[in-house]
Structure formats: C-alpha cells, structure tokens
JSON list of N, CA and C in Angstrom, two decimals:
[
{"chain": "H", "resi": 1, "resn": "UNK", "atom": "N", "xyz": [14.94, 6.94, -5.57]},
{"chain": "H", "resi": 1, "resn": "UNK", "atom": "CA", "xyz": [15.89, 7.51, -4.61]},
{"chain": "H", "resi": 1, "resn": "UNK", "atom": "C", "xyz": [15.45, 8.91, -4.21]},
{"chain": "H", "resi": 2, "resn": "UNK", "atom": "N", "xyz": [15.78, 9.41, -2.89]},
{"chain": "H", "resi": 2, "resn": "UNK", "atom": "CA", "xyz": [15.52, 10.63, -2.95]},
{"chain": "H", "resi": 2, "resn": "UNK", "atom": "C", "xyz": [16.29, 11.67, -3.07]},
{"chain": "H", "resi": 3, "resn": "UNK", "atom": "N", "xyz": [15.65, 12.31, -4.02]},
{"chain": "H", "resi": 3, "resn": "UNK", "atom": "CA", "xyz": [16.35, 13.54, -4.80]},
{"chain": "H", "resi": 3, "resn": "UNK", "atom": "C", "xyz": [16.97, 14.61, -4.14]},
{"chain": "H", "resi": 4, "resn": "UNK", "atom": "N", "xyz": [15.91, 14.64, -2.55]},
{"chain": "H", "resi": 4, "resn": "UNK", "atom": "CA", "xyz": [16.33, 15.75, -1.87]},
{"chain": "H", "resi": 4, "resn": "UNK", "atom": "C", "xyz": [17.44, 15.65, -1.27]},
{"chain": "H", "resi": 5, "resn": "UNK", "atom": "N", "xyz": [17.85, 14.44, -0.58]},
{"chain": "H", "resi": 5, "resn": "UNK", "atom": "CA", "xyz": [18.97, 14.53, 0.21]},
{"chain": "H", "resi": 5, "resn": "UNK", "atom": "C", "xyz": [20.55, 14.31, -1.36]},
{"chain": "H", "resi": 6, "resn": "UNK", "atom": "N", "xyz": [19.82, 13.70, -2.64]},
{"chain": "H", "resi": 6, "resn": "UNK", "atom": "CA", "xyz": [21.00, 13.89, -3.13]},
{"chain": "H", "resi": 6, "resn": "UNK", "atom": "C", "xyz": [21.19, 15.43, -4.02]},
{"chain": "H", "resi": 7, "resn": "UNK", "atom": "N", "xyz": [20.16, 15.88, -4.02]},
{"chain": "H", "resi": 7, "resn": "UNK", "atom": "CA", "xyz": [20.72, 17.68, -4.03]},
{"chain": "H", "resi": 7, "resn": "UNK", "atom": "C", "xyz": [21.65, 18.36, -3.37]},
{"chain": "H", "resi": 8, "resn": "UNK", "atom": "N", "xyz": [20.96, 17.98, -1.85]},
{"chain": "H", "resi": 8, "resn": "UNK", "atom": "CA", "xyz": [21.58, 18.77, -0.90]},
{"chain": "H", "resi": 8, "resn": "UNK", "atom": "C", "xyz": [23.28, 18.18, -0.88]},
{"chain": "H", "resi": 9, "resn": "UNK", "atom": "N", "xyz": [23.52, 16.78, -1.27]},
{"chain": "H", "resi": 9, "resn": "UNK", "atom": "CA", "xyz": [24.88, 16.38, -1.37]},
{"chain": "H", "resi": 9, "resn": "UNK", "atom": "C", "xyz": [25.70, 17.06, -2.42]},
{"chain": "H", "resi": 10, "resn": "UNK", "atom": "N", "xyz": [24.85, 17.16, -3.43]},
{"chain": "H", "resi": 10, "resn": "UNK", "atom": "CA", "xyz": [25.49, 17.69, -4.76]},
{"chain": "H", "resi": 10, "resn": "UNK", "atom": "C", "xyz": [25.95, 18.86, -4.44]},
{"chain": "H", "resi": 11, "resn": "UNK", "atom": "N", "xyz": [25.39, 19.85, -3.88]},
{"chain": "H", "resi": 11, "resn": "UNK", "atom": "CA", "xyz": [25.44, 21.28, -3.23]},
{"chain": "H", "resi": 11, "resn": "UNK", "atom": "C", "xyz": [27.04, 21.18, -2.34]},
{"chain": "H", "resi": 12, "resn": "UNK", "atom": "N", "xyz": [26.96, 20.32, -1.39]},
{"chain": "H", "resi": 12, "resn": "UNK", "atom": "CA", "xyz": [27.89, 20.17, -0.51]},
{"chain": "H", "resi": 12, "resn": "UNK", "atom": "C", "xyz": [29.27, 19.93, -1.63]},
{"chain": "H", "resi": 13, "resn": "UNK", "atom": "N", "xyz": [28.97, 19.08, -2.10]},
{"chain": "H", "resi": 13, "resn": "UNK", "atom": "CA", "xyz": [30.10, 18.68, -2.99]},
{"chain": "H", "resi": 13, "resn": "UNK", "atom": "C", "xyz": [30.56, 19.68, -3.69]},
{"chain": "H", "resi": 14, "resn": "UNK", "atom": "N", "xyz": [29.78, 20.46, -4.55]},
{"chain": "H", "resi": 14, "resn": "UNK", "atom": "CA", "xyz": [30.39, 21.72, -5.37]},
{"chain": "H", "resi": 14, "resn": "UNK", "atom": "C", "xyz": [30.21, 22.88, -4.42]},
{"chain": "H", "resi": 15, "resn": "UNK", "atom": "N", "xyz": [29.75, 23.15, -3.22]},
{"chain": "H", "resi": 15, "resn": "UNK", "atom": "CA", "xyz": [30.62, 24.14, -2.04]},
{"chain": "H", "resi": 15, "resn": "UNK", "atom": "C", "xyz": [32.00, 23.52, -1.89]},
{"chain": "H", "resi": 16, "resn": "UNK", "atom": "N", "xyz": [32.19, 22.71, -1.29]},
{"chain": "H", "resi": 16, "resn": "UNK", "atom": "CA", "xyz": [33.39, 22.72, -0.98]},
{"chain": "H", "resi": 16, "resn": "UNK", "atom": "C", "xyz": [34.30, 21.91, -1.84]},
{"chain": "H", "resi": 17, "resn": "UNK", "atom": "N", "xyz": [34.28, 21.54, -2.81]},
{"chain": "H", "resi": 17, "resn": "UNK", "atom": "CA", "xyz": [34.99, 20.93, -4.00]},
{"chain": "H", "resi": 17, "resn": "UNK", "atom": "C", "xyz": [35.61, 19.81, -4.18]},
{"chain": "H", "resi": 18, "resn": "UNK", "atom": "N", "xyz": [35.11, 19.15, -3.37]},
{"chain": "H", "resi": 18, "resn": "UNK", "atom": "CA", "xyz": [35.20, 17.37, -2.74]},
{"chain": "H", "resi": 18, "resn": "UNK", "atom": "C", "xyz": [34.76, 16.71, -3.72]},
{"chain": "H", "resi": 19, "resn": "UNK", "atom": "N", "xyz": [35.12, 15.95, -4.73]},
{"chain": "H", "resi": 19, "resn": "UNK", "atom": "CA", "xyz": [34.23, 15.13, -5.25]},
{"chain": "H", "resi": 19, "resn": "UNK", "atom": "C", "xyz": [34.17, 13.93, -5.19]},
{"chain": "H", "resi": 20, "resn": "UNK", "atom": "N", "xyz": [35.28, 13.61, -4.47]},
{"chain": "H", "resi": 20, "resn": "UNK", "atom": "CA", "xyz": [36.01, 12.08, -3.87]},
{"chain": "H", "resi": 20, "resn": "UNK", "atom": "C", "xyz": [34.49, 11.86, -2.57]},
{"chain": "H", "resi": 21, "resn": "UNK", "atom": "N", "xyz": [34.23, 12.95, -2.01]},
{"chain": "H", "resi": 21, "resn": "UNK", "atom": "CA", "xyz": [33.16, 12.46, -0.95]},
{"chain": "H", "resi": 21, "resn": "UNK", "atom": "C", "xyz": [31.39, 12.73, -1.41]},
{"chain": "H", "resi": 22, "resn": "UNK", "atom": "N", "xyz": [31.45, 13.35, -2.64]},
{"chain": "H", "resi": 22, "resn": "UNK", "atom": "CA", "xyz": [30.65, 12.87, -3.39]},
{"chain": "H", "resi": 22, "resn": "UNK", "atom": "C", "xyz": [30.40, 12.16, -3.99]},
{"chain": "H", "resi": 23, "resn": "UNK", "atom": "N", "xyz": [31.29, 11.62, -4.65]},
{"chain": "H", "resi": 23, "resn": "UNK", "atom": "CA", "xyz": [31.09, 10.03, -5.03]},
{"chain": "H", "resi": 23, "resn": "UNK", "atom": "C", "xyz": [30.72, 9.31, -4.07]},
{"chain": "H", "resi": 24, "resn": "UNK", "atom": "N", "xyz": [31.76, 9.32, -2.76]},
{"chain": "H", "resi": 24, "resn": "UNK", "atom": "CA", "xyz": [31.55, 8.26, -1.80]},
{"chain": "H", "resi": 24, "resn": "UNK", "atom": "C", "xyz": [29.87, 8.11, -1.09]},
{"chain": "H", "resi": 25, "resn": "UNK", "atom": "N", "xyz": [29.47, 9.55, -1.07]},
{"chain": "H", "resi": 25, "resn": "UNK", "atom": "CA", "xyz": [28.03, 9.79, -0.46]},
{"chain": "H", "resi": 25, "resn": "UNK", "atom": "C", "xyz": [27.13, 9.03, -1.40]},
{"chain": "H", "resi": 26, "resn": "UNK", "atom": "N", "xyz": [27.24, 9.29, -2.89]},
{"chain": "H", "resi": 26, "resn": "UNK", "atom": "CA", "xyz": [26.40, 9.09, -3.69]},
{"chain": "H", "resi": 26, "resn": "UNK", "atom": "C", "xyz": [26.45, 7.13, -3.27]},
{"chain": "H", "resi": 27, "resn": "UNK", "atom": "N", "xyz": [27.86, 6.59, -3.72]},
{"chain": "H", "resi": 27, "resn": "UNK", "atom": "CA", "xyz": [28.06, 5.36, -3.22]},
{"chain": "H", "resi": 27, "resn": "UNK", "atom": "C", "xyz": [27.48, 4.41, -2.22]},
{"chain": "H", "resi": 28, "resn": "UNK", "atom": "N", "xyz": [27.34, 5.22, -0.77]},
{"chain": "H", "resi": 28, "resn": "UNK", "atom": "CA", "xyz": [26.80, 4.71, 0.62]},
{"chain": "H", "resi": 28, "resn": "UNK", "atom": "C", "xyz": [24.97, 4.89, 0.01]},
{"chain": "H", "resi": 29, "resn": "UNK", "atom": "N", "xyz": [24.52, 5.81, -0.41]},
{"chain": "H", "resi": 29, "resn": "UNK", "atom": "CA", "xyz": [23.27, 5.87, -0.65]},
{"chain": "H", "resi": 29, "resn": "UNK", "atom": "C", "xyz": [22.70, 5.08, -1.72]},
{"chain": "H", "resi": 30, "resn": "UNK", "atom": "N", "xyz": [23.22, 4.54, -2.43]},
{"chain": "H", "resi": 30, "resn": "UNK", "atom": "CA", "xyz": [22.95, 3.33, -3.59]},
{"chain": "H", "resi": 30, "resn": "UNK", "atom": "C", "xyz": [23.37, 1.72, -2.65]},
{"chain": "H", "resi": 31, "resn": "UNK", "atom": "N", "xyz": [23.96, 1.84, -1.92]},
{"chain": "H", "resi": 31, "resn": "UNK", "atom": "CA", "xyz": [23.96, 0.47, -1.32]},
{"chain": "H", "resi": 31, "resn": "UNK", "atom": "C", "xyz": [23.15, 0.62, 0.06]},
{"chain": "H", "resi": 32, "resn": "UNK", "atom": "N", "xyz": [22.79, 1.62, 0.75]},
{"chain": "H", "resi": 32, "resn": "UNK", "atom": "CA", "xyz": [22.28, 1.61, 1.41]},
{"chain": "H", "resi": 32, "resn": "UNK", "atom": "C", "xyz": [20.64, 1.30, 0.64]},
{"chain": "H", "resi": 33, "resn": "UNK", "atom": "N", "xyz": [20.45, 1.75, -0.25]},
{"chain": "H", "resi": 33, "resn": "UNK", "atom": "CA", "xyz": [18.79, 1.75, -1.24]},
{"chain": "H", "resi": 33, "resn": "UNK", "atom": "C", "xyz": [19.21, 0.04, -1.41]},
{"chain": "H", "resi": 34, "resn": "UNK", "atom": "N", "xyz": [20.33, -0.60, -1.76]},
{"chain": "H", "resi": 34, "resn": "UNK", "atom": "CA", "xyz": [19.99, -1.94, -2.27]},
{"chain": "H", "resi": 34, "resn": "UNK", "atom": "C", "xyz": [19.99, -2.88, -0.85]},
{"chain": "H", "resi": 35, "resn": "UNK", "atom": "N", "xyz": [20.30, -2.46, 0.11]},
{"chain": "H", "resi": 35, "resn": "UNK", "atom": "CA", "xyz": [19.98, -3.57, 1.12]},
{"chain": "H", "resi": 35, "resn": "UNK", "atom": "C", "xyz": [19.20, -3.00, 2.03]},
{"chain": "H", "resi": 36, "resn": "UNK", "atom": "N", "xyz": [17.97, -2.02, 1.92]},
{"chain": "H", "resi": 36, "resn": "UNK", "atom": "CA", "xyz": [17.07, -2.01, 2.06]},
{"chain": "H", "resi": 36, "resn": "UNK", "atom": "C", "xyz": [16.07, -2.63, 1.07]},
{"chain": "H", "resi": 37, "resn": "UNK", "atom": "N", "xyz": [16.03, -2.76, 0.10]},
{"chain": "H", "resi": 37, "resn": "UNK", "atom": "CA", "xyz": [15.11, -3.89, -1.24]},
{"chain": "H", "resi": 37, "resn": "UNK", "atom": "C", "xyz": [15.93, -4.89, -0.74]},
{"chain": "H", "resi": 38, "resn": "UNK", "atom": "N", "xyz": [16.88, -5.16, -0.47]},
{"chain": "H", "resi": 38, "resn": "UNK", "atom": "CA", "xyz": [17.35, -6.80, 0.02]},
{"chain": "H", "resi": 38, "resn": "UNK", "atom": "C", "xyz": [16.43, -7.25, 1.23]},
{"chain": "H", "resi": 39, "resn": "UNK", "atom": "N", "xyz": [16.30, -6.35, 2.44]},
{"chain": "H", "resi": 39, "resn": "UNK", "atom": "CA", "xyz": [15.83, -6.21, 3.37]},
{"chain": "H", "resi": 39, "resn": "UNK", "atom": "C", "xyz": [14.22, -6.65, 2.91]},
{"chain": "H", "resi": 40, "resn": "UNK", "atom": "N", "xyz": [13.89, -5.79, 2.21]},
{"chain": "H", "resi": 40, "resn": "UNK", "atom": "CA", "xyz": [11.94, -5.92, 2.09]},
{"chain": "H", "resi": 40, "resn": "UNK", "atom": "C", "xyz": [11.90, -7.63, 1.24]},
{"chain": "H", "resi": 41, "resn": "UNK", "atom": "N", "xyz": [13.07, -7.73, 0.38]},
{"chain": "H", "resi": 41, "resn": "UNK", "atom": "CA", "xyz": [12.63, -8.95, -0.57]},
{"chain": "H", "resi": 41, "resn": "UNK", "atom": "C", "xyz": [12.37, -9.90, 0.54]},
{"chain": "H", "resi": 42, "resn": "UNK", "atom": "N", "xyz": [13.73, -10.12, 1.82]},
{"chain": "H", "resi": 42, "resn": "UNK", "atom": "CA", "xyz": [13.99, -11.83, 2.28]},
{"chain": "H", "resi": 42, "resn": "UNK", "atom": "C", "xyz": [12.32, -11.47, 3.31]},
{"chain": "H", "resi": 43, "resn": "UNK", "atom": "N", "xyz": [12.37, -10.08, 3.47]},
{"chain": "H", "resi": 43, "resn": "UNK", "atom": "CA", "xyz": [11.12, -9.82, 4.80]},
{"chain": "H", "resi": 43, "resn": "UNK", "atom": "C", "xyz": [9.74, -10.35, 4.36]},
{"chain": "H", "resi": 44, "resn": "UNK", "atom": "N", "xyz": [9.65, -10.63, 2.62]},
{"chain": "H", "resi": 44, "resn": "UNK", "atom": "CA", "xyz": [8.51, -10.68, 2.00]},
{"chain": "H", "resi": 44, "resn": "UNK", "atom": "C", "xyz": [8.72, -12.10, 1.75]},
{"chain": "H", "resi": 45, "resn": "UNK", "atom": "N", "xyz": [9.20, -13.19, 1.66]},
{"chain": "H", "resi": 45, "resn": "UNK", "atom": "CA", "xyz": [10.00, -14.26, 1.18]},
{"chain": "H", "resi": 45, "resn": "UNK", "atom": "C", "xyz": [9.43, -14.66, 2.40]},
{"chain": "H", "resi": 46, "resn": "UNK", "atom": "N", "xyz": [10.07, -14.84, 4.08]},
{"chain": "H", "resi": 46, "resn": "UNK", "atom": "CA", "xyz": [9.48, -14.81, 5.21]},
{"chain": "H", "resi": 46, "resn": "UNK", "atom": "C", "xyz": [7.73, -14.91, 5.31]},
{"chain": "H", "resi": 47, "resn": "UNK", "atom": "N", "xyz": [7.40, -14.02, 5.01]},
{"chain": "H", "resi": 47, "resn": "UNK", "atom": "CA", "xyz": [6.14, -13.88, 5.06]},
{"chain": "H", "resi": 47, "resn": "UNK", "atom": "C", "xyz": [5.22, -14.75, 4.35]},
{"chain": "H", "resi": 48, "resn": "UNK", "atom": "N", "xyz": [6.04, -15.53, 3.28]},
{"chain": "H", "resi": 48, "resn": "UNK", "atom": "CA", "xyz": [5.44, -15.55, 1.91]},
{"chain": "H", "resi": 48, "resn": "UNK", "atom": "C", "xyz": [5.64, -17.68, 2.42]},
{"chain": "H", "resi": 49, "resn": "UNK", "atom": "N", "xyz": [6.76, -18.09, 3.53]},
{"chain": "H", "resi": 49, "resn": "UNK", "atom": "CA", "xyz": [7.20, -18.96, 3.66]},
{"chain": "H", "resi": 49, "resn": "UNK", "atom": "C", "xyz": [7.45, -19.05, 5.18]},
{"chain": "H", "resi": 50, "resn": "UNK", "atom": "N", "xyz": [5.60, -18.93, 5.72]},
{"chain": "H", "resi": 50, "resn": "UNK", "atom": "CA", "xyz": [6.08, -18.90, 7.42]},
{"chain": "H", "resi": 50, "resn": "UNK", "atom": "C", "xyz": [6.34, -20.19, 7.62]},
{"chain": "H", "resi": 51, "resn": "UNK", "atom": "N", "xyz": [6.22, -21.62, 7.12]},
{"chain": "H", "resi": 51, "resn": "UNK", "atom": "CA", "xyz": [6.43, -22.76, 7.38]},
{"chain": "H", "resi": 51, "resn": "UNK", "atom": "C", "xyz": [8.11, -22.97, 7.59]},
{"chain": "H", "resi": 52, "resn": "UNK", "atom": "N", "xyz": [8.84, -22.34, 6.46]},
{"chain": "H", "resi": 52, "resn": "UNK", "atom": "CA", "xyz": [10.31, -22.81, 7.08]},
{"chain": "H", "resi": 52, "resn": "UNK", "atom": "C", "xyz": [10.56, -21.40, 6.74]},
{"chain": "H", "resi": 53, "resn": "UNK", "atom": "N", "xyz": [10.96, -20.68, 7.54]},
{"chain": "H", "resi": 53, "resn": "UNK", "atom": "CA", "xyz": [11.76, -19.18, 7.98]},
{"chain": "H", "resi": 53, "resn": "UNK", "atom": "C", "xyz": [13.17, -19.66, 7.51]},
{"chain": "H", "resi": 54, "resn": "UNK", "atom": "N", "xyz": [13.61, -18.79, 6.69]},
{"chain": "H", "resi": 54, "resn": "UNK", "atom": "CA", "xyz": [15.35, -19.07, 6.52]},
{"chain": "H", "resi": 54, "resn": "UNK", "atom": "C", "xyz": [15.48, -17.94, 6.92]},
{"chain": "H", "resi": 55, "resn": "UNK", "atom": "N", "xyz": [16.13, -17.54, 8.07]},
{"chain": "H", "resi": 55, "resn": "UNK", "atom": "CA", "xyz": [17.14, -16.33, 8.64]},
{"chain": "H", "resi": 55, "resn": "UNK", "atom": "C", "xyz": [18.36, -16.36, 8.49]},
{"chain": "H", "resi": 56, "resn": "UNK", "atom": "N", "xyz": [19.34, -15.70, 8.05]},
{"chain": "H", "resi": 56, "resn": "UNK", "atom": "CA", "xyz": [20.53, -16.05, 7.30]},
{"chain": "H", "resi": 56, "resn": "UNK", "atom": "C", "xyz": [21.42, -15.50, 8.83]}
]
C-alpha cells in the first residue's frame, strides 16, 4: 500500500480530529487495493484463457 498517501491521511485525521473519516479513508483505500488485485487476477485469468473469455 502506499504509505505516502496514508501518512498524509493520518496527518489530516489528527489535524482536524476526525477519526470516523479516517477510518473511512483508510477503509475506501483497502478496498480500493482489493479490487484492483481483483482487477489484475480476472485480467490475468483472461489472458491465461483467450479461448473462452468469462466477462462477468
């Protein structure tokens, strides 16, 4: 994951004392990281199975 943009969240979060939208940030950026690896797996799967393409 990258560290930098979750610094700069962490920062935001203890400036302004939100931690409800730090969680939530931290939240969107862990599912956003898993359906991008969802993304590369079916893209590699595809690749791996040009005879029958399953596109969901």
């Amino acid at each position: 994951m990258p560290h930098d943009i979750q610094l700069s969240d962490f920062e935001k979060g203890q400036i302004i004392g939100m931690h409800e939208l730090e969680a939530t940030m931290t939240f969107i950026a862990a599912a956003l990281n898993m359906h991008e690896l969802l993304l590369c797996f079916m893209f590699l799967c595809n690749r791996v199975k040009l005879r029958e393409p399953t596109v969901p």
